[in-house]
PDB file of C-alpha atoms and ligand atoms in Angstrom:
ATOM      1  CA  MET A  27     -27.801 -18.002  -3.004  1.00  0.00           C
ATOM      2  CA  ILE A  28     -24.474 -16.258  -3.447  1.00  0.00           C
ATOM      3  CA  GLY A  29     -23.533 -15.588  -7.057  1.00  0.00           C
ATOM      4  CA  GLU A  30     -25.559 -16.679 -10.064  1.00  0.00           C
ATOM      5  CA  LYS A  31     -23.328 -19.601 -10.962  1.00  0.00           C
ATOM      6  CA  ALA A  32     -22.338 -20.678  -7.454  1.00  0.00           C
ATOM      7  CA  MET A  33     -21.235 -24.308  -7.134  1.00  0.00           C
ATOM      8  CA  GLN A  34     -23.644 -26.500  -5.178  1.00  0.00           C
ATOM      9  CA  ILE A  35     -22.279 -28.283  -2.150  1.00  0.00           C
ATOM     10  CA  ILE A  36     -25.606 -30.014  -1.421  1.00  0.00           C
ATOM     11  CA  GLN A  37     -26.403 -32.706  -3.990  1.00  0.00           C
ATOM     12  CA  ASN A  38     -29.495 -34.927  -3.530  1.00  0.00           C
ATOM     13  CA  ASN A  39     -29.893 -33.725   0.079  1.00  0.00           C
ATOM     14  CA  LYS A  40     -26.312 -34.701   0.909  1.00  0.00           C
ATOM     15  CA  LEU A  41     -23.251 -32.632   1.577  1.00  0.00           C
ATOM     16  CA  ASP A  42     -20.775 -33.120  -1.285  1.00  0.00           C
ATOM     17  CA  LEU A  43     -17.663 -33.620   0.843  1.00  0.00           C
ATOM     18  CA  ALA A  44     -15.409 -34.144  -2.179  1.00  0.00           C
ATOM     19  CA  LEU A  45     -16.465 -30.749  -3.533  1.00  0.00           C
ATOM     20  CA  LEU A  46     -15.885 -29.143  -0.140  1.00  0.00           C
ATOM     21  CA  GLU A  47     -12.415 -30.708   0.064  1.00  0.00           C
ATOM     22  CA  SER A  48     -11.515 -29.504  -3.412  1.00  0.00           C
ATOM     23  CA  ALA A  49     -12.867 -25.994  -2.642  1.00  0.00           C
ATOM     24  CA  LEU A  50     -10.523 -25.766   0.353  1.00  0.00           C
ATOM     25  CA  LYS A  51      -7.367 -26.907  -1.503  1.00  0.00           C
ATOM     26  CA  LYS A  52      -4.495 -24.476  -1.913  1.00  0.00           C
ATOM     27  CA  PRO A  53      -5.104 -22.926  -5.337  1.00  0.00           C
ATOM     28  CA  TRP A  54      -2.344 -22.948  -7.905  1.00  0.00           C
ATOM     29  CA  LEU A  55      -0.790 -19.555  -8.272  1.00  0.00           C
ATOM     30  CA  TYR A  56      -3.177 -17.230 -10.147  1.00  0.00           C
ATOM     31  CA  GLU A  57      -6.004 -19.780 -10.218  1.00  0.00           C
ATOM     32  CA  LYS A  58      -9.091 -17.693 -10.976  1.00  0.00           C
ATOM     33  CA  SER A  59     -12.086 -17.006  -8.736  1.00  0.00           C
ATOM     34  CA  THR A  60     -15.340 -18.820  -9.460  1.00  0.00           C
ATOM     35  CA  ASP A  61     -17.419 -15.600  -9.560  1.00  0.00           C
ATOM     36  CA  VAL A  62     -17.024 -11.941 -10.427  1.00  0.00           C
ATOM     37  CA  PHE A  63     -15.854  -9.814  -7.526  1.00  0.00           C
ATOM     38  CA  TRP A  64     -15.466  -6.108  -8.323  1.00  0.00           C
ATOM     39  CA  ASP A  65     -18.638  -5.792 -10.384  1.00  0.00           C
ATOM     40  CA  ASP A  66     -20.914  -8.026  -8.277  1.00  0.00           C
ATOM     41  CA  PRO A  67     -23.982  -5.876  -7.320  1.00  0.00           C
ATOM     42  CA  HIS A  68     -23.932  -6.668  -3.577  1.00  0.00           C
ATOM     43  CA  ILE A  69     -20.137  -6.691  -3.130  1.00  0.00           C
ATOM     44  CA  SER A  70     -19.667  -3.493  -5.129  1.00  0.00           C
ATOM     45  CA  GLU A  71     -22.191  -1.756  -2.848  1.00  0.00           C
ATOM     46  CA  LYS A  72     -20.211  -2.879   0.223  1.00  0.00           C
ATOM     47  CA  MET A  73     -16.961  -1.910  -1.508  1.00  0.00           C
ATOM     48  CA  LEU A  74     -18.294   1.558  -2.234  1.00  0.00           C
ATOM     49  CA  GLU A  75     -19.123   2.029   1.477  1.00  0.00           C
ATOM     50  CA  LEU A  76     -15.523   1.055   2.301  1.00  0.00           C
ATOM     51  CA  HIS A  77     -14.080   3.323  -0.412  1.00  0.00           C
ATOM     52  CA  LEU A  78     -16.018   6.266   1.005  1.00  0.00           C
ATOM     53  CA  ASP A  79     -15.202   5.700   4.689  1.00  0.00           C
ATOM     54  CA  PRO A  80     -12.551   8.404   5.276  1.00  0.00           C
ATOM     55  CA  ASN A  81     -10.979   6.541   8.202  1.00  0.00           C
ATOM     56  CA  VAL A  82     -10.646   3.067   6.725  1.00  0.00           C
ATOM     57  CA  ASN A  83      -7.621   1.797   4.825  1.00  0.00           C
ATOM     58  CA  SER A  84      -9.443  -0.927   2.954  1.00  0.00           C
ATOM     59  CA  ALA A  85     -10.921  -0.424  -0.523  1.00  0.00           C
ATOM     60  CA  SER A  86      -9.225   2.996  -0.721  1.00  0.00           C
ATOM     61  CA  LYS A  87      -6.673   4.480   1.639  1.00  0.00           C
ATOM     62  CA  THR A  88      -7.788   6.951   4.321  1.00  0.00           C
ATOM     63  CA  LYS A  89      -8.828  10.463   3.320  1.00  0.00           C
ATOM     64  CA  ALA A  90      -5.665  11.928   4.885  1.00  0.00           C
ATOM     65  CA  THR A  91      -3.431   9.474   2.998  1.00  0.00           C
ATOM     66  CA  ILE A  92      -5.226  10.124  -0.306  1.00  0.00           C
ATOM     67  CA  ALA A  93      -4.702  13.886   0.130  1.00  0.00           C
ATOM     68  CA  ALA A  94      -1.002  13.418   0.992  1.00  0.00           C
ATOM     69  CA  GLU A  95      -0.359  10.961  -1.865  1.00  0.00           C
ATOM     70  CA  ALA A  96      -2.237  13.032  -4.444  1.00  0.00           C
ATOM     71  CA  GLY A  97      -0.236  16.102  -3.346  1.00  0.00           C
ATOM     72  CA  PHE A  98       3.054  14.253  -3.805  1.00  0.00           C
ATOM     73  CA  ILE A  99       2.076  12.807  -7.201  1.00  0.00           C
ATOM     74  CA  ILE A 100       0.861  16.203  -8.441  1.00  0.00           C
ATOM     75  CA  GLY A 101       4.104  17.893  -7.376  1.00  0.00           C
ATOM     76  CA  GLU A 102       6.486  15.250  -8.723  1.00  0.00           C
ATOM     77  CA  THR A 103       4.812  14.857 -12.109  1.00  0.00           C
ATOM     78  CA  GLY A 104       4.068  18.535 -12.689  1.00  0.00           C
ATOM     79  CA  MET A 105       0.355  17.779 -13.023  1.00  0.00           C
ATOM     80  CA  GLY A 106      -1.805  20.770 -13.940  1.00  0.00           C
ATOM     81  CA  ALA A 107      -3.748  22.480 -16.726  1.00  0.00           C
ATOM     82  CA  GLY A 108      -2.704  21.186 -20.159  1.00  0.00           C
ATOM     83  CA  LYS A 109      -1.809  17.712 -18.816  1.00  0.00           C
ATOM     84  CA  ALA A 110      -3.800  14.554 -19.430  1.00  0.00           C
ATOM     85  CA  VAL A 111      -4.016  11.991 -16.627  1.00  0.00           C
ATOM     86  CA  LEU A 112      -5.205   8.383 -16.731  1.00  0.00           C
ATOM     87  CA  ASP A 113      -6.283   6.783 -13.419  1.00  0.00           C
ATOM     88  CA  MET A 114      -6.478   2.996 -13.878  1.00  0.00           C
ATOM     89  CA  GLY A 115      -8.724   1.278 -11.319  1.00  0.00           C
ATOM     90  CA  CYS A 116      -9.940   4.699 -10.193  1.00  0.00           C
ATOM     91  CA  GLY A 117     -12.687   3.307  -7.930  1.00  0.00           C
ATOM     92  CA  PRO A 118     -15.151   6.092  -7.015  1.00  0.00           C
ATOM     93  CA  GLY A 119     -12.680   8.736  -8.217  1.00  0.00           C
ATOM     94  CA  LEU A 120     -11.196   9.928  -4.927  1.00  0.00           C
ATOM     95  CA  TYR A 121      -7.700  10.486  -6.382  1.00  0.00           C
ATOM     96  CA  ALA A 122      -9.157  11.596  -9.725  1.00  0.00           C
ATOM     97  CA  ALA A 123     -11.011  14.420  -7.943  1.00  0.00           C
ATOM     98  CA  GLU A 124      -7.749  15.615  -6.334  1.00  0.00           C
ATOM     99  CA  PHE A 125      -5.985  15.474  -9.717  1.00  0.00           C
ATOM    100  CA  ALA A 126      -8.859  17.363 -11.404  1.00  0.00           C
ATOM    101  CA  LYS A 127      -8.443  20.250  -8.922  1.00  0.00           C
ATOM    102  CA  THR A 128      -5.123  21.048 -10.640  1.00  0.00           C
ATOM    103  CA  GLY A 129      -6.905  21.725 -13.944  1.00  0.00           C
ATOM    104  CA  ALA A 130      -5.508  18.558 -15.541  1.00  0.00           C
ATOM    105  CA  ARG A 131      -7.824  16.583 -17.833  1.00  0.00           C
ATOM    106  CA  VAL A 132      -8.494  13.340 -15.970  1.00  0.00           C
ATOM    107  CA  THR A 133      -9.766  10.025 -17.331  1.00  0.00           C
ATOM    108  CA  GLY A 134     -10.790   7.497 -14.682  1.00  0.00           C
ATOM    109  CA  MET A 135     -11.212   3.860 -15.639  1.00  0.00           C
ATOM    110  CA  ASP A 136     -12.661   1.079 -13.514  1.00  0.00           C
ATOM    111  CA  ILE A 137     -14.310  -2.286 -14.054  1.00  0.00           C
ATOM    112  CA  SER A 138     -16.941  -1.653 -11.367  1.00  0.00           C
ATOM    113  CA  ALA A 139     -20.124  -0.074 -12.767  1.00  0.00           C
ATOM    114  CA  ARG A 140     -21.099   1.139  -9.297  1.00  0.00           C
ATOM    115  CA  SER A 141     -17.775   2.900  -8.684  1.00  0.00           C
ATOM    116  CA  ILE A 142     -17.877   4.538 -12.111  1.00  0.00           C
ATOM    117  CA  GLU A 143     -21.451   5.682 -11.545  1.00  0.00           C
ATOM    118  CA  TYR A 144     -20.396   7.272  -8.249  1.00  0.00           C
ATOM    119  CA  ALA A 145     -17.339   8.903  -9.851  1.00  0.00           C
ATOM    120  CA  LYS A 146     -19.465  10.326 -12.682  1.00  0.00           C
ATOM    121  CA  THR A 147     -22.034  11.835 -10.342  1.00  0.00           C
ATOM    122  CA  HIS A 148     -19.464  13.293  -7.933  1.00  0.00           C
ATOM    123  CA  ALA A 149     -16.023  14.191  -9.386  1.00  0.00           C
ATOM    124  CA  GLY A 150     -17.589  14.044 -12.860  1.00  0.00           C
ATOM    125  CA  THR A 151     -20.229  16.698 -12.188  1.00  0.00           C
ATOM    126  CA  GLN A 152     -17.868  18.844 -10.111  1.00  0.00           C
ATOM    127  CA  TYR A 153     -15.085  18.944 -12.706  1.00  0.00           C
ATOM    128  CA  ALA A 154     -16.095  19.181 -16.381  1.00  0.00           C
ATOM    129  CA  HIS A 155     -12.604  18.166 -17.519  1.00  0.00           C
ATOM    130  CA  THR A 156     -12.998  14.610 -16.155  1.00  0.00           C
ATOM    131  CA  SER A 157     -14.398  11.494 -17.797  1.00  0.00           C
ATOM    132  CA  PHE A 158     -15.061   8.109 -16.248  1.00  0.00           C
ATOM    133  CA  LEU A 159     -15.267   4.829 -18.149  1.00  0.00           C
ATOM    134  CA  GLN A 160     -16.371   1.396 -17.036  1.00  0.00           C
ATOM    135  CA  MET A 161     -13.613  -0.629 -18.630  1.00  0.00           C
ATOM    136  CA  ASP A 162     -11.036  -3.358 -18.013  1.00  0.00           C
ATOM    137  CA  TYR A 163      -7.632  -1.655 -18.038  1.00  0.00           C
ATOM    138  CA  LEU A 164      -6.113  -4.822 -19.509  1.00  0.00           C
ATOM    139  CA  ARG A 165      -8.058  -4.041 -22.705  1.00  0.00           C
ATOM    140  CA  MET A 166      -7.340  -0.337 -23.120  1.00  0.00           C
ATOM    141  CA  ALA A 167      -5.720   0.732 -26.390  1.00  0.00           C
ATOM    142  CA  TYR A 168      -4.678   4.390 -26.182  1.00  0.00           C
ATOM    143  CA  GLN A 169      -1.839   5.809 -28.287  1.00  0.00           C
ATOM    144  CA  ALA A 170       0.273   8.655 -26.858  1.00  0.00           C
ATOM    145  CA  ALA A 171      -2.810  10.169 -25.205  1.00  0.00           C
ATOM    146  CA  PHE A 172      -1.633  10.832 -21.635  1.00  0.00           C
ATOM    147  CA  ASP A 173       1.151  12.635 -19.791  1.00  0.00           C
ATOM    148  CA  ILE A 174       0.641  10.738 -16.550  1.00  0.00           C
ATOM    149  CA  ALA A 175      -0.866   7.325 -15.753  1.00  0.00           C
ATOM    150  CA  VAL A 176      -1.511   6.153 -12.190  1.00  0.00           C
ATOM    151  CA  MET A 177      -2.524   2.859 -10.609  1.00  0.00           C
ATOM    152  CA  ILE A 178      -2.973   3.161  -6.859  1.00  0.00           C
ATOM    153  CA  PHE A 179      -3.427   0.807  -3.911  1.00  0.00           C
ATOM    154  CA  TYR A 180      -1.113  -2.033  -4.959  1.00  0.00           C
ATOM    155  CA  ASP A 181      -3.391  -3.082  -7.847  1.00  0.00           C
ATOM    156  CA  PHE A 182      -0.378  -3.787 -10.043  1.00  0.00           C
ATOM    157  CA  CYS A 183       0.598  -6.649  -7.675  1.00  0.00           C
ATOM    158  CA  VAL A 184      -2.647  -8.564  -8.187  1.00  0.00           C
ATOM    159  CA  LEU A 185      -1.792  -9.221 -11.823  1.00  0.00           C
ATOM    160  CA  CYS A 186       0.125 -12.290 -12.962  1.00  0.00           C
ATOM    161  CA  GLU A 187       3.464 -11.791 -14.722  1.00  0.00           C
ATOM    162  CA  THR A 188       1.951 -12.027 -18.223  1.00  0.00           C
ATOM    163  CA  GLU A 189      -0.692  -9.432 -17.331  1.00  0.00           C
ATOM    164  CA  GLN A 190       1.914  -7.140 -15.752  1.00  0.00           C
ATOM    165  CA  ASN A 191       3.993  -7.171 -18.940  1.00  0.00           C
ATOM    166  CA  ALA A 192       0.924  -6.748 -21.154  1.00  0.00           C
ATOM    167  CA  LEU A 193      -0.375  -3.865 -19.042  1.00  0.00           C
ATOM    168  CA  LEU A 194       3.014  -2.135 -19.021  1.00  0.00           C
ATOM    169  CA  GLY A 195       2.971  -2.411 -22.818  1.00  0.00           C
ATOM    170  CA  ARG A 196      -0.460  -0.763 -22.973  1.00  0.00           C
ATOM    171  CA  ILE A 197       0.572   1.970 -20.534  1.00  0.00           C
ATOM    172  CA  HIS A 198       3.740   2.575 -22.555  1.00  0.00           C
ATOM    173  CA  ALA A 199       1.617   3.015 -25.692  1.00  0.00           C
ATOM    174  CA  ALA A 200      -0.909   5.227 -23.841  1.00  0.00           C
ATOM    175  CA  LEU A 201       1.749   7.630 -22.530  1.00  0.00           C
ATOM    176  CA  LYS A 202       3.404  10.394 -24.497  1.00  0.00           C
ATOM    177  CA  PRO A 203       7.228  10.163 -24.660  1.00  0.00           C
ATOM    178  CA  GLY A 204       8.625  11.261 -21.285  1.00  0.00           C
ATOM    179  CA  GLY A 205       5.273  10.595 -19.580  1.00  0.00           C
ATOM    180  CA  PHE A 206       5.087   9.151 -16.078  1.00  0.00           C
ATOM    181  CA  PHE A 207       3.607   5.949 -14.710  1.00  0.00           C
ATOM    182  CA  VAL A 208       2.996   6.270 -10.952  1.00  0.00           C
ATOM    183  CA  PHE A 209       2.010   3.244  -8.902  1.00  0.00           C
ATOM    184  CA  ASP A 210       2.578   1.389  -5.667  1.00  0.00           C
ATOM    185  CA  VAL A 211       3.404  -2.224  -4.894  1.00  0.00           C
ATOM    186  CA  VAL A 212       3.821  -4.533  -1.927  1.00  0.00           C
ATOM    187  CA  SER A 213       7.450  -5.334  -1.129  1.00  0.00           C
ATOM    188  CA  GLU A 214       9.053  -8.658  -0.351  1.00  0.00           C
ATOM    189  CA  ASN A 215       9.632  -7.406   3.202  1.00  0.00           C
ATOM    190  CA  ARG A 216       5.989  -7.984   4.028  1.00  0.00           C
ATOM    191  CA  LYS A 217       5.697 -10.799   6.551  1.00  0.00           C
ATOM    192  CA  THR A 218       2.540 -12.796   5.944  1.00  0.00           C
ATOM    193  CA  ALA A 219       1.723 -15.995   7.832  1.00  0.00           C
ATOM    194  CA  GLU A 220      -0.180 -18.845   6.225  1.00  0.00           C
ATOM    195  CA  GLY A 221      -3.395 -19.688   8.088  1.00  0.00           C
ATOM    196  CA  THR A 222      -7.164 -20.100   8.066  1.00  0.00           C
ATOM    197  CA  ASN A 223      -9.943 -18.066   9.684  1.00  0.00           C
ATOM    198  CA  VAL A 224     -13.554 -19.195   9.806  1.00  0.00           C
ATOM    199  CA  SER A 225     -16.512 -16.960  10.601  1.00  0.00           C
ATOM    200  CA  VAL A 226     -20.295 -17.127  10.270  1.00  0.00           C
ATOM    201  CA  CYS A 227     -22.599 -14.148   9.935  1.00  0.00           C
ATOM    202  CA  GLY A 228     -26.232 -13.345   9.266  1.00  0.00           C
ATOM    203  CA  GLY A 229     -25.329 -11.206   6.253  1.00  0.00           C
ATOM    204  CA  GLY A 230     -22.445  -8.891   5.471  1.00  0.00           C
ATOM    205  CA  PHE A 231     -19.754  -8.208   2.913  1.00  0.00           C
ATOM    206  CA  TRP A 232     -20.387 -11.192   0.624  1.00  0.00           C
ATOM    207  CA  SER A 233     -24.200 -11.355   0.799  1.00  0.00           C
ATOM    208  CA  ASP A 234     -27.172  -9.917   2.689  1.00  0.00           C
ATOM    209  CA  LYS A 235     -28.157 -13.512   3.562  1.00  0.00           C
ATOM    210  CA  PRO A 236     -26.408 -15.726   6.155  1.00  0.00           C
ATOM    211  CA  TYR A 237     -23.129 -17.353   5.133  1.00  0.00           C
ATOM    212  CA  MET A 238     -19.922 -18.968   6.385  1.00  0.00           C
ATOM    213  CA  GLU A 239     -16.626 -17.441   5.283  1.00  0.00           C
ATOM    214  CA  ILE A 240     -13.453 -19.539   5.277  1.00  0.00           C
ATOM    215  CA  CYS A 241     -10.476 -17.278   4.637  1.00  0.00           C
ATOM    216  CA  GLN A 242      -7.197 -19.016   3.800  1.00  0.00           C
ATOM    217  CA  THR A 243      -3.848 -17.282   3.395  1.00  0.00           C
ATOM    218  CA  TYR A 244      -1.162 -18.988   1.321  1.00  0.00           C
ATOM    219  CA  LEU A 245       2.389 -18.153   0.298  1.00  0.00           C
ATOM    220  CA  TYR A 246       4.106 -18.956  -3.006  1.00  0.00           C
ATOM    221  CA  ALA A 247       7.859 -18.940  -3.603  1.00  0.00           C
ATOM    222  CA  GLN A 248       8.297 -18.363  -7.370  1.00  0.00           C
ATOM    223  CA  PRO A 249       7.672 -15.513  -7.833  1.00  0.00           C
ATOM    224  CA  ARG A 250       7.236 -14.516  -4.185  1.00  0.00           C
ATOM    225  CA  THR A 251       3.499 -14.015  -3.838  1.00  0.00           C
ATOM    226  CA  GLU A 252       0.870 -14.081  -1.110  1.00  0.00           C
ATOM    227  CA  GLY A 253      -2.569 -15.432  -1.896  1.00  0.00           C
ATOM    228  CA  GLN A 254      -5.901 -15.178  -0.137  1.00  0.00           C
ATOM    229  CA  GLN A 255      -8.731 -17.538  -0.857  1.00  0.00           C
ATOM    230  CA  TYR A 256     -12.240 -16.828   0.452  1.00  0.00           C
ATOM    231  CA  VAL A 257     -14.582 -19.817   0.356  1.00  0.00           C
ATOM    232  CA  VAL A 258     -18.064 -18.509   1.098  1.00  0.00           C
ATOM    233  CA  ILE A 259     -20.874 -21.004   1.702  1.00  0.00           C
ATOM    234  CA  ASP A 260     -24.503 -19.950   1.946  1.00  0.00           C
ATOM    235  CA  GLU A 261     -27.457 -21.655   3.672  1.00  0.00           C
ATOM    236  CA  ASP A 262     -28.618 -23.225   0.394  1.00  0.00           C
ATOM    237  CA  GLY A 263     -25.248 -24.859  -0.190  1.00  0.00           C
ATOM    238  CA  GLY A 264     -24.030 -22.337  -2.771  1.00  0.00           C
ATOM    239  CA  VAL A 265     -20.236 -22.040  -2.741  1.00  0.00           C
ATOM    240  CA  ARG A 266     -18.328 -19.109  -4.129  1.00  0.00           C
ATOM    241  CA  ILE A 267     -14.531 -18.973  -4.171  1.00  0.00           C
ATOM    242  CA  THR A 268     -12.768 -15.648  -4.521  1.00  0.00           C
ATOM    243  CA  ARG A 269      -8.994 -15.478  -4.834  1.00  0.00           C
ATOM    244  CA  PHE A 270      -6.569 -12.582  -4.621  1.00  0.00           C
ATOM    245  CA  TYR A 271      -2.836 -12.623  -5.169  1.00  0.00           C
ATOM    246  CA  ASN A 272      -0.210 -10.063  -4.309  1.00  0.00           C
ATOM    247  CA  ARG A 273       3.181 -10.330  -5.955  1.00  0.00           C
ATOM    248  CA  LEU A 274       5.822  -9.252  -3.409  1.00  0.00           C
ATOM    249  CA  PHE A 275       8.490  -7.228  -5.212  1.00  0.00           C
ATOM    250  CA  SER A 276      12.137  -6.545  -4.512  1.00  0.00           C
ATOM    251  CA  VAL A 277      13.438  -3.192  -5.771  1.00  0.00           C
ATOM    252  CA  GLU A 278      15.677  -5.090  -8.219  1.00  0.00           C
ATOM    253  CA  ALA A 279      12.836  -7.181  -9.689  1.00  0.00           C
ATOM    254  CA  LEU A 280      10.628  -4.124 -10.032  1.00  0.00           C
ATOM    255  CA  THR A 281      13.353  -2.040 -11.670  1.00  0.00           C
ATOM    256  CA  ARG A 282      14.119  -4.859 -14.130  1.00  0.00           C
ATOM    257  CA  LEU A 283      10.444  -5.326 -15.003  1.00  0.00           C
ATOM    258  CA  LEU A 284      10.117  -1.611 -15.730  1.00  0.00           C
ATOM    259  CA  GLU A 285      13.291  -1.555 -17.845  1.00  0.00           C
ATOM    260  CA  ASP A 286      12.160  -4.615 -19.833  1.00  0.00           C
ATOM    261  CA  ASN A 287       8.993  -2.724 -20.735  1.00  0.00           C
ATOM    262  CA  GLY A 288      10.471   0.628 -21.735  1.00  0.00           C
ATOM    263  CA  PHE A 289      10.328   2.497 -18.420  1.00  0.00           C
ATOM    264  CA  ARG A 290      12.982   3.899 -16.104  1.00  0.00           C
ATOM    265  CA  ALA A 291      12.319   4.124 -12.365  1.00  0.00           C
ATOM    266  CA  VAL A 292      13.007   7.772 -11.525  1.00  0.00           C
ATOM    267  CA  GLY A 293      11.875   7.546  -7.910  1.00  0.00           C
ATOM    268  CA  ILE A 294      11.227   4.666  -5.523  1.00  0.00           C
ATOM    269  CA  TYR A 295       9.855   5.647  -2.126  1.00  0.00           C
ATOM    270  CA  GLU A 296       8.398   4.015   0.956  1.00  0.00           C
ATOM    271  CA  ASN A 297       4.930   5.024  -0.261  1.00  0.00           C
ATOM    272  CA  LEU A 298       3.256   7.473  -2.621  1.00  0.00           C
ATOM    273  CA  LYS A 299       3.592  10.242  -0.042  1.00  0.00           C
ATOM    274  CA  GLY A 300       7.254  10.283  -1.046  1.00  0.00           C
ATOM    275  CA  ASP A 301       8.699   9.120   2.287  1.00  0.00           C
ATOM    276  CA  ALA A 302      12.294   7.928   1.927  1.00  0.00           C
ATOM    277  CA  LEU A 303      12.635   4.213   1.245  1.00  0.00           C
ATOM    278  CA  SER A 304      13.803   2.205   4.243  1.00  0.00           C
ATOM    279  CA  GLN A 305      15.445  -1.222   4.121  1.00  0.00           C
ATOM    280  CA  ASP A 306      12.445  -2.958   5.665  1.00  0.00           C
ATOM    281  CA  SER A 307       9.741  -1.069   3.789  1.00  0.00           C
ATOM    282  CA  GLU A 308       6.638  -3.224   3.253  1.00  0.00           C
ATOM    283  CA  THR A 309       5.515  -1.187   0.235  1.00  0.00           C
ATOM    284  CA  TYR A 310       7.081   0.919  -2.485  1.00  0.00           C
ATOM    285  CA  GLY A 311       5.690   3.982  -4.217  1.00  0.00           C
ATOM    286  CA  VAL A 312       7.145   4.233  -7.726  1.00  0.00           C
ATOM    287  CA  ILE A 313       7.477   6.975 -10.311  1.00  0.00           C
ATOM    288  CA  ALA A 314       8.588   5.576 -13.651  1.00  0.00           C
ATOM    289  CA  ALA A 315       9.325   7.573 -16.787  1.00  0.00           C
ATOM    290  CA  ARG A 316       8.378   6.241 -20.228  1.00  0.00           C
ATOM    291  CA  VAL A 317      11.629   5.960 -22.144  1.00  0.00           C
TER     292      VAL A 317
HETATM  293  C1  LIG B 415      -8.241  -1.476  -4.223  1.00  0.00           C
HETATM  294  S1  LIG B 415      -9.315  -0.595  -5.299  1.00  0.00           S
HETATM  295  C2  LIG B 415      -8.437   0.941  -5.460  1.00  0.00           C
HETATM  296  C3  LIG B 415      -9.277   2.051  -6.033  1.00  0.00           C
HETATM  297  C4  LIG B 415      -8.569   3.397  -6.230  1.00  0.00           C
HETATM  298  N1  LIG B 415      -7.342   3.278  -7.003  1.00  0.00           N
HETATM  299  C5  LIG B 415      -8.281   4.028  -4.891  1.00  0.00           C
HETATM  300  O1  LIG B 415      -7.141   3.873  -4.418  1.00  0.00           O
HETATM  301  O2  LIG B 415      -9.166   4.660  -4.338  1.00  0.00           O
HETATM  302  C6  LIG B 415      -9.011  -1.408  -6.857  1.00  0.00           C
HETATM  303  C7  LIG B 415      -9.897  -0.908  -7.966  1.00  0.00           C
HETATM  304  O3  LIG B 415      -9.493  -1.508  -9.196  1.00  0.00           O
HETATM  305  C8  LIG B 415     -10.641  -1.854  -9.927  1.00  0.00           C
HETATM  306  N2  LIG B 415     -10.260  -2.936 -10.863  1.00  0.00           N
HETATM  307  C9  LIG B 415      -9.883  -4.199 -10.546  1.00  0.00           C
HETATM  308  N3  LIG B 415      -9.558  -4.867 -11.669  1.00  0.00           N
HETATM  309  C10 LIG B 415      -9.735  -3.996 -12.706  1.00  0.00           C
HETATM  310  C11 LIG B 415      -9.559  -4.101 -14.128  1.00  0.00           C
HETATM  311  N4  LIG B 415      -9.126  -5.237 -14.695  1.00  0.00           N
HETATM  312  N5  LIG B 415      -9.831  -3.026 -14.893  1.00  0.00           N
HETATM  313  C12 LIG B 415     -10.281  -1.866 -14.328  1.00  0.00           C
HETATM  314  N6  LIG B 415     -10.467  -1.727 -12.988  1.00  0.00           N
HETATM  315  C13 LIG B 415     -10.184  -2.757 -12.200  1.00  0.00           C
HETATM  316  C14 LIG B 415     -11.656  -2.253  -8.885  1.00  0.00           C
HETATM  317  O4  LIG B 415     -12.984  -2.193  -9.343  1.00  0.00           O
HETATM  318  C15 LIG B 415     -11.360  -1.254  -7.774  1.00  0.00           C
HETATM  319  O5  LIG B 415     -12.132  -0.098  -7.888  1.00  0.00           O
END
């Protein structure tokens, strides 16, 4: 069965059609998943494989993109020996390792035990001035401890508005005056179509046992957000629903959000490689200074 607390769609040898119908409903914006995702043992193993595939832009960006983005971030923020860097949602530490090469003291934080274990045994053993913590970044409580904080691969967009404001508050407290927060977001130019895809497999991303995956894409108007709902049904009738949301930002909304939380956008680019912003850019790379 998928997930320890999976809902049961088979009750008394019958398919619970009402449960199936409710599982497939459009979720309300920011409705939670029914199971853990990032720290699930099977999923986190599959995620780690994706993170470490140098040619796949999935859990992490490709190796070439990571090198280019890290180079840009290092140059723009003046990262180097004597600086303290916080990487929120560091995954297996691919960016953290690039940052550590500069001599900066790097703290990587991630909710996935498997990713943190990998980061500790790779970047962590290679660079003594790194530390990796399994922790929810929404709960961190640093005070003026870092010169630079980063959050990479559009993770800021998955948070609801309350969480975005709360996290910006925690980052503001964690940074020294004049410190930088570097992150990327999905822009409102992204064209996503609503739709449903159904597939069946003998084992894969969600479980090593057979399952059916129903992937639904939804759009929300206020604030502009795209949502993906994965309803995964196993052979025993276990149902697991995983939901992701991506807030789609305009430059104006992003700038206002930063200003409301004590930051000033000092650079907005097409991406974190520093390419010039175009009118139809589907993402933004942002460097914000703590005011
Ligand atoms: C898309 S991956 C990006 C990883 C890394 N930044 C990179 O680009 O290689 C998102 C990461 O955020 C982590 N994550 C998600 N929610 C988190 C939270 N609340 N606190 C800490 N880490 C979190 C996940 O475990 C995952 O490793």
